[in-house]
Amino acid sequence: MALGSLAAAIAVGLAALGAAIGNALIVKSTLEGIARQPELKSTLQTIMFIGVALVEALPIIAVVIAFLVM
Amino acid sequence: MDQYAASMRRYVQYMLYVVALFVLGWGFTPYDSMFLGLILGSAFSFYNLWSMYTKMKQLGQAATGEKKVYSIGTLSRFAVGALAAIIAIRYPETFHLVGVIIGLMLTYIIILIDSLLQIRRL
């Protein structure tokens, strides 16, 4: 049980780390783009939305797998 | 309607079509627990889609100086995934776990397919 919890915690922690780095890069680039050209806000938001969605898909699977391991 | 709102509207439309198919599957096929799992996962996935849309919108407004924003809500979406997994593990006879996971990923699958179609159309 203790080892299972440890495995789950490591899985969620690493997944969250990856998602945090990925999201941060996407949001940073989008904010720079919007600050430079505010008229492109809508287009950039759509692209950011797609990027964030694809980045977040795997960590959510990792959370579910962590619960299975526990 | 701007491009962002239009694409969100399209995603919601596709989600509703797919959930309608799941409901038909639940009603007319013998795989009850699988389709119930898919419906549960899709419901949580819907919340994730809405949360992502509103947070991205706020972030865009923050970038043009109209509003303040402090997070993009990743943690709450993880919590929703965990909640779906807990429900599926707690009631395995009602909700099939694989169905719940596929349902949770439905938004992301739809966004991926739609963006590929948009790229082809360009």
Tab-separated table of C-alpha atoms in Angstrom:
chain	number	residue	atom	x	y	z
A	1	MET	CA	0.000	0.000	0.000
A	2	ALA	CA	2.776	2.448	0.986
A	3	LEU	CA	4.763	1.637	-2.153
A	4	GLY	CA	1.597	1.973	-4.250
A	5	SER	CA	0.930	5.424	-2.809
A	6	LEU	CA	4.542	6.424	-3.459
A	7	ALA	CA	4.261	5.240	-7.081
A	8	ALA	CA	1.010	7.168	-7.513
A	9	ALA	CA	2.532	10.315	-6.015
A	10	ILE	CA	5.581	10.098	-8.311
A	11	ALA	CA	3.361	9.523	-11.364
A	12	VAL	CA	1.126	12.522	-10.592
A	13	GLY	CA	4.071	14.718	-9.604
A	14	LEU	CA	6.038	14.070	-12.791
A	15	ALA	CA	2.921	14.470	-14.946
A	16	ALA	CA	2.095	17.778	-13.244
A	17	LEU	CA	5.681	18.954	-13.745
A	18	GLY	CA	5.529	18.172	-17.456
A	19	ALA	CA	2.145	19.858	-17.825
A	20	ALA	CA	3.348	22.917	-15.914
A	21	ILE	CA	6.382	23.367	-18.174
A	22	GLY	CA	4.346	22.752	-21.342
A	23	ASN	CA	1.530	25.112	-20.338
A	24	ALA	CA	3.982	27.778	-19.238
A	25	LEU	CA	5.732	27.736	-22.625
A	26	ILE	CA	2.421	27.914	-24.515
A	27	VAL	CA	0.980	30.716	-22.357
A	28	LYS	CA	4.240	32.692	-22.477
A	29	SER	CA	4.385	32.613	-26.271
A	30	THR	CA	0.687	33.469	-26.606
A	31	LEU	CA	0.894	36.408	-24.201
A	32	GLU	CA	3.912	37.763	-26.059
A	33	GLY	CA	2.000	37.414	-29.329
A	34	ILE	CA	-1.122	39.164	-27.964
A	35	ALA	CA	0.964	41.947	-26.414
A	36	ARG	CA	2.672	42.513	-29.767
A	37	GLN	CA	-0.474	42.302	-31.916
A	38	PRO	CA	-3.699	42.652	-29.843
A	39	GLU	CA	-5.842	42.404	-33.012
A	40	LEU	CA	-4.778	38.740	-33.367
A	41	LYS	CA	-6.109	37.892	-29.872
A	42	SER	CA	-8.880	35.594	-31.113
A	43	THR	CA	-6.636	33.555	-33.433
A	44	LEU	CA	-3.901	33.228	-30.826
A	45	GLN	CA	-6.434	32.192	-28.179
A	46	THR	CA	-7.694	29.408	-30.458
A	47	ILE	CA	-4.165	28.118	-31.006
A	48	MET	CA	-3.401	28.369	-27.270
A	49	PHE	CA	-6.605	26.468	-26.515
A	50	ILE	CA	-5.584	23.600	-28.818
A	51	GLY	CA	-2.058	23.542	-27.356
A	52	VAL	CA	-3.183	23.572	-23.730
A	53	ALA	CA	-5.766	20.852	-24.424
A	54	LEU	CA	-3.179	18.569	-26.003
A	55	VAL	CA	-0.676	19.220	-23.201
A	56	GLU	CA	-3.244	18.504	-20.484
A	57	ALA	CA	-4.563	15.250	-21.922
A	58	LEU	CA	-1.637	13.118	-20.745
A	59	PRO	CA	-1.422	14.378	-17.114
A	60	ILE	CA	-5.136	13.658	-16.666
A	61	ILE	CA	-4.537	10.080	-17.849
A	62	ALA	CA	-1.598	9.973	-15.393
A	63	VAL	CA	-3.897	11.042	-12.529
A	64	VAL	CA	-6.371	8.284	-13.413
A	65	ILE	CA	-3.571	5.680	-13.648
A	66	ALA	CA	-2.225	6.880	-10.286
A	67	PHE	CA	-5.601	6.163	-8.716
A	68	LEU	CA	-5.577	2.696	-10.291
A	69	VAL	CA	-2.103	2.016	-8.866
A	70	MET	CA	-3.279	3.016	-5.406
B	1	MET	CA	-18.708	35.872	-33.329
B	2	ASP	CA	-14.911	35.747	-33.170
B	3	GLN	CA	-12.861	32.743	-34.253
B	4	TYR	CA	-12.279	31.560	-30.676
B	5	ALA	CA	-15.984	31.481	-29.767
B	6	ALA	CA	-16.811	29.839	-33.119
B	7	SER	CA	-14.332	27.003	-32.582
B	8	MET	CA	-15.629	26.465	-29.028
B	9	ARG	CA	-19.164	26.282	-30.395
B	10	ARG	CA	-18.044	23.650	-32.908
B	11	TYR	CA	-16.398	21.548	-30.169
B	12	VAL	CA	-19.589	21.674	-28.065
B	13	GLN	CA	-21.632	20.599	-31.107
B	14	TYR	CA	-19.377	17.598	-31.779
B	15	MET	CA	-19.412	16.677	-28.076
B	16	LEU	CA	-23.212	16.715	-28.017
B	17	TYR	CA	-23.393	14.505	-31.130
B	18	VAL	CA	-21.034	11.963	-29.585
B	19	VAL	CA	-22.806	11.988	-26.193
B	20	ALA	CA	-26.114	11.430	-28.020
B	21	LEU	CA	-24.536	8.354	-29.654
B	22	PHE	CA	-23.427	7.113	-26.210
B	23	VAL	CA	-26.952	7.541	-24.828
B	24	LEU	CA	-28.333	5.556	-27.782
B	25	GLY	CA	-25.713	2.873	-27.122
B	26	TRP	CA	-26.699	2.746	-23.457
B	27	GLY	CA	-30.359	2.394	-24.353
B	28	PHE	CA	-30.155	-0.080	-27.222
B	29	THR	CA	-27.068	-2.262	-26.670
B	30	PRO	CA	-26.257	-4.779	-23.912
B	31	TYR	CA	-23.023	-2.931	-22.933
B	32	ASP	CA	-24.656	-0.819	-20.207
B	33	SER	CA	-21.674	-0.223	-17.924
B	34	MET	CA	-19.350	0.671	-20.813
B	35	PHE	CA	-21.715	3.313	-22.199
B	36	LEU	CA	-22.559	4.651	-18.713
B	37	GLY	CA	-18.820	5.033	-18.133
B	38	LEU	CA	-18.485	6.864	-21.445
B	39	ILE	CA	-21.377	9.183	-20.520
B	40	LEU	CA	-19.879	9.891	-17.059
B	41	GLY	CA	-16.450	10.576	-18.539
B	42	SER	CA	-17.950	12.844	-21.222
B	43	ALA	CA	-19.859	14.838	-18.587
B	44	PHE	CA	-16.641	15.534	-16.685
B	45	SER	CA	-14.886	16.209	-19.993
B	46	PHE	CA	-17.546	18.801	-20.786
B	47	TYR	CA	-16.754	20.598	-17.523
B	48	ASN	CA	-13.050	20.538	-18.437
B	49	LEU	CA	-13.823	22.049	-21.854
B	50	TRP	CA	-15.923	24.842	-20.334
B	51	SER	CA	-13.299	25.538	-17.660
B	52	MET	CA	-10.543	25.696	-20.280
B	53	TYR	CA	-12.599	28.006	-22.513
B	54	THR	CA	-13.438	30.512	-19.756
B	55	LYS	CA	-9.896	30.557	-18.361
B	56	MET	CA	-8.338	31.093	-21.815
B	57	LYS	CA	-10.817	33.907	-22.467
B	58	GLN	CA	-9.883	35.583	-19.177
B	59	LEU	CA	-6.207	35.178	-20.014
B	60	GLY	CA	-6.746	36.883	-23.387
B	61	GLN	CA	-8.554	39.764	-21.671
B	62	ALA	CA	-5.753	39.991	-19.102
B	63	ALA	CA	-3.198	40.262	-21.911
B	64	THR	CA	-5.014	43.285	-23.363
B	65	GLY	CA	-5.330	44.810	-19.879
B	66	GLU	CA	-9.082	44.424	-19.386
B	67	LYS	CA	-9.082	41.968	-16.510
B	68	LYS	CA	-6.822	40.232	-14.000
B	69	VAL	CA	-6.198	36.482	-14.030
B	70	TYR	CA	-4.233	34.367	-11.581
B	71	SER	CA	-4.312	30.824	-13.019
B	72	ILE	CA	-5.493	28.779	-16.001
B	73	GLY	CA	-7.180	26.166	-13.804
B	74	THR	CA	-5.029	23.123	-14.578
B	75	LEU	CA	-5.289	21.810	-11.010
B	76	SER	CA	-9.093	21.884	-11.013
B	77	ARG	CA	-9.135	19.885	-14.267
B	78	PHE	CA	-6.779	17.295	-12.725
B	79	ALA	CA	-9.143	17.113	-9.737
B	80	VAL	CA	-12.062	16.439	-12.091
B	81	GLY	CA	-10.095	13.558	-13.666
B	82	ALA	CA	-9.362	12.170	-10.199
B	83	LEU	CA	-13.033	12.478	-9.200
B	84	ALA	CA	-14.131	10.548	-12.307
B	85	ALA	CA	-11.563	7.818	-11.536
B	86	ILE	CA	-12.738	7.596	-7.907
B	87	ILE	CA	-16.385	7.233	-8.979
B	88	ALA	CA	-15.464	4.517	-11.525
B	89	ILE	CA	-13.366	2.614	-8.955
B	90	ARG	CA	-16.057	2.961	-6.251
B	91	TYR	CA	-18.891	1.685	-8.494
B	92	PRO	CA	-17.231	-0.771	-10.925
B	93	GLU	CA	-20.511	-2.615	-11.623
B	94	THR	CA	-22.166	0.586	-12.896
B	95	PHE	CA	-19.320	2.442	-14.646
B	96	HIS	CA	-16.640	0.686	-16.698
B	97	LEU	CA	-13.264	2.307	-15.959
B	98	VAL	CA	-12.006	2.133	-19.557
B	99	GLY	CA	-15.201	3.877	-20.691
B	100	VAL	CA	-14.699	6.642	-18.132
B	101	ILE	CA	-11.107	7.220	-19.295
B	102	ILE	CA	-12.129	7.336	-22.972
B	103	GLY	CA	-14.982	9.715	-22.057
B	104	LEU	CA	-12.567	11.987	-20.160
B	105	MET	CA	-10.332	12.156	-23.216
B	106	LEU	CA	-13.237	12.886	-25.582
B	107	THR	CA	-12.722	16.676	-25.572
B	108	TYR	CA	-9.057	16.314	-26.424
B	109	ILE	CA	-9.752	13.800	-29.200
B	110	ILE	CA	-12.385	16.129	-30.709
B	111	ILE	CA	-10.054	19.149	-30.494
B	112	LEU	CA	-7.260	17.165	-32.172
B	113	ILE	CA	-9.478	15.893	-35.014
B	114	ASP	CA	-11.088	19.311	-35.539
B	115	SER	CA	-7.735	21.101	-35.649
B	116	LEU	CA	-6.433	18.545	-38.174
B	117	LEU	CA	-9.530	19.138	-40.328
B	118	GLN	CA	-9.039	22.913	-40.070
B	119	ILE	CA	-5.405	22.577	-41.156
B	120	ARG	CA	-6.458	20.485	-44.167
B	121	ARG	CA	-9.083	23.081	-45.098
B	122	LEU	CA	-6.515	25.930	-45.119
